[in-house]
Amino acid sequence: LRWRRLKVRGFGPFATEREVRFDELEGKLTAVCGDNGAGKSTLLELPLGAIYRELPTRARRVSDGRGSLSHLATTRDAFVELDVETGGHQYMVRQLVDAVSGKTEAVISKDGMPAVESTKVSAVDAYVSRHFPALDLVLCGPFAAQRSRGFLEAKKGERKILLLRMLRVDHLELVAERARAKASAALEAYR
């Protein structure tokens, strides 16, 4: 995923509309600096929130076990919009959140054309799951969440899952599990 532009309003410390042009940053390394509570972590997580509606480093702080984008909204007209490139295509993903009601709508376009006609979050989530890498896979890359051990230090089973996801064949592991269960049941019935 290559982030191009992020626009945000009404999330965390970003009460007024702000825009960051990642594609205009010069050099190979960029430092994000500021006081505690200034929004450094929020700024770096919002692109993931725009795509996946989850904020990985906040997962342990939310009662439902996930770092939901809607939990970070502070206004009725909160939005986060990300221009991102993946798979040779340019996408714009926009999440609109009402902090009072918790209602969320989403819009996604591909190469300047609407990718999903509905603004229902479930429709956009389904599209994202088919056309974007899984969030776990993204977190294994250069934008790994803090406290992540990374691919090389992961356990054998974790590495297997990540490789299956990278190859987009992780569904085959579920098929294999079902086949093993049916074979075991058939063997028990035969005995």
mmCIF file of C-alpha atoms in Angstrom, residues 31-183:
data_model
loop_
_atom_site.group_PDB
_atom_site.id
_atom_site.type_symbol
_atom_site.label_atom_id
_atom_site.label_comp_id
_atom_site.label_asym_id
_atom_site.label_seq_id
_atom_site.Cartn_x
_atom_site.Cartn_y
_atom_site.Cartn_z
ATOM 1 C CA ALA A 31 10.084 11.934 11.493
ATOM 2 C CA VAL A 32 6.727 12.676 13.075
ATOM 3 C CA CYS A 33 7.356 14.810 16.162
ATOM 4 C CA GLY A 34 5.153 16.516 18.709
ATOM 5 C CA ASP A 35 4.020 16.724 22.302
ATOM 6 C CA ASN A 36 2.080 13.958 24.041
ATOM 7 C CA GLY A 37 -1.485 14.015 22.763
ATOM 8 C CA ALA A 38 -0.610 16.038 19.656
ATOM 9 C CA GLY A 39 -1.803 13.238 17.347
ATOM 10 C CA LYS A 40 1.370 11.487 16.150
ATOM 11 C CA SER A 41 0.060 7.949 16.654
ATOM 12 C CA THR A 42 -3.396 8.940 15.459
ATOM 13 C CA LEU A 43 -1.920 10.405 12.270
ATOM 14 C CA LEU A 44 -0.052 7.185 11.523
ATOM 15 C CA GLU A 45 -3.052 4.953 12.293
ATOM 16 C CA LEU A 46 -5.731 6.902 10.448
ATOM 17 C CA PRO A 47 -4.730 5.575 6.994
ATOM 18 C CA LEU A 48 -5.399 2.069 8.329
ATOM 19 C CA GLY A 49 -8.624 3.312 9.898
ATOM 20 C CA ALA A 50 -9.693 4.753 6.554
ATOM 21 C CA ILE A 51 -9.252 1.406 4.823
ATOM 22 C CA TYR A 52 -10.016 -1.185 7.520
ATOM 23 C CA ARG A 53 -11.951 0.916 10.100
ATOM 24 C CA GLU A 54 -9.588 -0.429 12.783
ATOM 25 C CA LEU A 55 -6.801 1.210 14.768
ATOM 26 C CA PRO A 56 -4.445 -1.621 15.762
ATOM 27 C CA THR A 57 -2.593 0.034 18.665
ATOM 28 C CA ARG A 58 -5.878 0.933 20.355
ATOM 29 C CA ALA A 59 -7.295 -2.615 20.247
ATOM 30 C CA ARG A 60 -6.695 -3.296 23.937
ATOM 31 C CA ARG A 61 -8.300 -0.035 25.057
ATOM 32 C CA VAL A 62 -11.745 -0.605 23.544
ATOM 33 C CA SER A 63 -14.285 -2.769 25.392
ATOM 34 C CA ASP A 64 -15.266 -4.769 22.294
ATOM 35 C CA GLY A 65 -11.627 -5.873 21.847
ATOM 36 C CA ARG A 66 -11.037 -3.863 18.694
ATOM 37 C CA GLY A 67 -9.702 -0.398 18.042
ATOM 38 C CA SER A 68 -12.707 0.827 16.109
ATOM 39 C CA LEU A 69 -12.500 4.004 14.033
ATOM 40 C CA SER A 70 -15.911 5.107 15.336
ATOM 41 C CA HIS A 71 -14.561 5.129 18.924
ATOM 42 C CA LEU A 72 -12.040 7.810 17.934
ATOM 43 C CA ALA A 73 -14.599 10.191 16.361
ATOM 44 C CA THR A 74 -15.225 13.411 18.289
ATOM 45 C CA THR A 75 -17.779 15.252 16.104
ATOM 46 C CA ARG A 76 -20.996 14.480 14.253
ATOM 47 C CA ASP A 77 -19.309 15.185 10.921
ATOM 48 C CA ALA A 78 -16.035 13.344 11.448
ATOM 49 C CA PHE A 79 -14.368 11.940 8.346
ATOM 50 C CA VAL A 80 -11.125 10.423 7.218
ATOM 51 C CA GLU A 81 -10.219 10.216 3.549
ATOM 52 C CA LEU A 82 -7.219 8.422 2.094
ATOM 53 C CA ASP A 83 -5.825 8.338 -1.422
ATOM 54 C CA VAL A 84 -3.871 5.092 -1.696
ATOM 55 C CA GLU A 85 -2.223 3.083 -4.433
ATOM 56 C CA THR A 86 -2.268 -0.708 -4.453
ATOM 57 C CA GLY A 87 -2.170 -3.333 -7.148
ATOM 58 C CA GLY A 88 -1.484 -0.707 -9.821
ATOM 59 C CA HIS A 89 -4.727 1.159 -9.053
ATOM 60 C CA GLN A 90 -5.481 4.474 -7.374
ATOM 61 C CA TYR A 91 -8.151 4.308 -4.664
ATOM 62 C CA MET A 92 -9.897 6.918 -2.579
ATOM 63 C CA VAL A 93 -11.454 5.574 0.617
ATOM 64 C CA ARG A 94 -13.596 7.844 2.790
ATOM 65 C CA GLN A 95 -15.162 6.957 6.143
ATOM 66 C CA LEU A 96 -17.802 9.316 7.575
ATOM 67 C CA VAL A 97 -18.647 8.885 11.265
ATOM 68 C CA ASP A 98 -21.253 10.505 13.502
ATOM 69 C CA ALA A 99 -19.631 10.511 16.964
ATOM 70 C CA VAL A 100 -23.013 10.921 18.674
ATOM 71 C CA SER A 101 -24.948 8.075 17.028
ATOM 72 C CA GLY A 102 -21.937 5.985 16.000
ATOM 73 C CA LYS A 103 -23.363 5.673 12.488
ATOM 74 C CA THR A 104 -20.721 5.188 9.831
ATOM 75 C CA GLU A 105 -20.895 5.444 6.059
ATOM 76 C CA ALA A 106 -18.152 4.683 3.589
ATOM 77 C CA VAL A 107 -17.246 5.551 0.006
ATOM 78 C CA ILE A 108 -14.591 3.960 -2.187
ATOM 79 C CA SER A 109 -13.495 4.801 -5.708
ATOM 80 C CA LYS A 110 -11.039 3.043 -7.986
ATOM 81 C CA ASP A 111 -9.126 5.015 -10.618
ATOM 82 C CA GLY A 112 -11.562 7.918 -10.212
ATOM 83 C CA MET A 113 -14.744 5.852 -10.646
ATOM 84 C CA PRO A 114 -17.063 4.603 -7.877
ATOM 85 C CA ALA A 115 -16.026 1.067 -6.904
ATOM 86 C CA VAL A 116 -19.131 0.382 -4.790
ATOM 87 C CA GLU A 117 -22.520 2.007 -5.389
ATOM 88 C CA SER A 118 -23.688 1.670 -1.790
ATOM 89 C CA THR A 119 -22.412 3.775 1.114
ATOM 90 C CA LYS A 120 -23.072 0.896 3.510
ATOM 91 C CA VAL A 121 -19.981 0.030 5.496
ATOM 92 C CA SER A 122 -20.575 -3.692 4.926
ATOM 93 C CA ALA A 123 -20.450 -3.216 1.130
ATOM 94 C CA VAL A 124 -17.204 -1.243 1.289
ATOM 95 C CA ASP A 125 -15.707 -3.698 3.814
ATOM 96 C CA ALA A 126 -16.515 -6.581 1.442
ATOM 97 C CA TYR A 127 -14.847 -4.724 -1.435
ATOM 98 C CA VAL A 128 -11.773 -3.955 0.682
ATOM 99 C CA SER A 129 -11.452 -7.602 1.746
ATOM 100 C CA ARG A 130 -11.380 -8.664 -1.935
ATOM 101 C CA HIS A 131 -9.057 -5.939 -3.295
ATOM 102 C CA PHE A 132 -6.717 -4.965 -0.437
ATOM 103 C CA PRO A 133 -4.250 -7.041 1.565
ATOM 104 C CA ALA A 134 -5.473 -8.253 4.946
ATOM 105 C CA LEU A 135 -4.778 -5.865 7.842
ATOM 106 C CA ASP A 136 -2.625 -8.485 9.587
ATOM 107 C CA LEU A 137 -0.452 -8.688 6.494
ATOM 108 C CA VAL A 138 -0.095 -4.900 6.305
ATOM 109 C CA LEU A 139 0.969 -4.827 9.953
ATOM 110 C CA CYS A 140 3.747 -7.345 9.236
ATOM 111 C CA GLY A 141 5.328 -4.910 6.795
ATOM 112 C CA PRO A 142 7.063 -1.606 7.351
ATOM 113 C CA PHE A 143 4.105 -0.160 9.256
ATOM 114 C CA ALA A 144 4.155 -2.842 11.959
ATOM 115 C CA ALA A 145 2.350 -1.924 15.167
ATOM 116 C CA GLN A 146 4.456 -1.431 18.254
ATOM 117 C CA ARG A 147 5.262 -4.581 20.208
ATOM 118 C CA SER A 148 4.975 -6.686 17.038
ATOM 119 C CA ARG A 149 7.642 -9.366 16.782
ATOM 120 C CA GLY A 150 7.668 -9.270 12.986
ATOM 121 C CA PHE A 151 7.737 -12.135 10.506
ATOM 122 C CA LEU A 152 11.156 -13.600 11.310
ATOM 123 C CA GLU A 153 10.480 -13.845 15.041
ATOM 124 C CA ALA A 154 6.923 -15.151 14.616
ATOM 125 C CA LYS A 155 6.136 -18.728 15.577
ATOM 126 C CA LYS A 156 6.079 -21.342 12.829
ATOM 127 C CA GLY A 157 2.254 -21.426 12.715
ATOM 128 C CA GLU A 158 2.022 -17.613 12.571
ATOM 129 C CA ARG A 159 4.491 -17.500 9.662
ATOM 130 C CA LYS A 160 2.462 -20.135 7.831
ATOM 131 C CA ILE A 161 -0.726 -18.085 8.196
ATOM 132 C CA LEU A 162 1.017 -14.914 6.994
ATOM 133 C CA LEU A 163 2.490 -16.670 3.964
ATOM 134 C CA LEU A 164 -0.907 -18.108 3.067
ATOM 135 C CA ARG A 165 -2.406 -14.612 3.309
ATOM 136 C CA MET A 166 0.366 -13.111 1.149
ATOM 137 C CA LEU A 167 -0.349 -15.712 -1.503
ATOM 138 C CA ARG A 168 -4.091 -15.102 -1.031
ATOM 139 C CA VAL A 169 -4.724 -18.807 -0.433
ATOM 140 C CA ASP A 170 -5.502 -18.667 3.292
ATOM 141 C CA HIS A 171 -9.022 -19.953 2.557
ATOM 142 C CA LEU A 172 -7.439 -23.284 1.523
ATOM 143 C CA GLU A 173 -6.338 -23.849 5.120
ATOM 144 C CA LEU A 174 -10.002 -23.669 6.207
ATOM 145 C CA VAL A 175 -10.952 -26.133 3.465
ATOM 146 C CA ALA A 176 -8.192 -28.484 4.652
ATOM 147 C CA GLU A 177 -9.386 -28.230 8.272
ATOM 148 C CA ARG A 178 -12.945 -29.127 7.237
ATOM 149 C CA ALA A 179 -11.667 -32.054 5.164
ATOM 150 C CA ARG A 180 -9.635 -33.362 8.110
ATOM 151 C CA ALA A 181 -12.674 -33.100 10.392
ATOM 152 C CA LYS A 182 -14.874 -34.985 7.904
ATOM 153 C CA ALA A 183 -12.199 -37.661 7.457
#
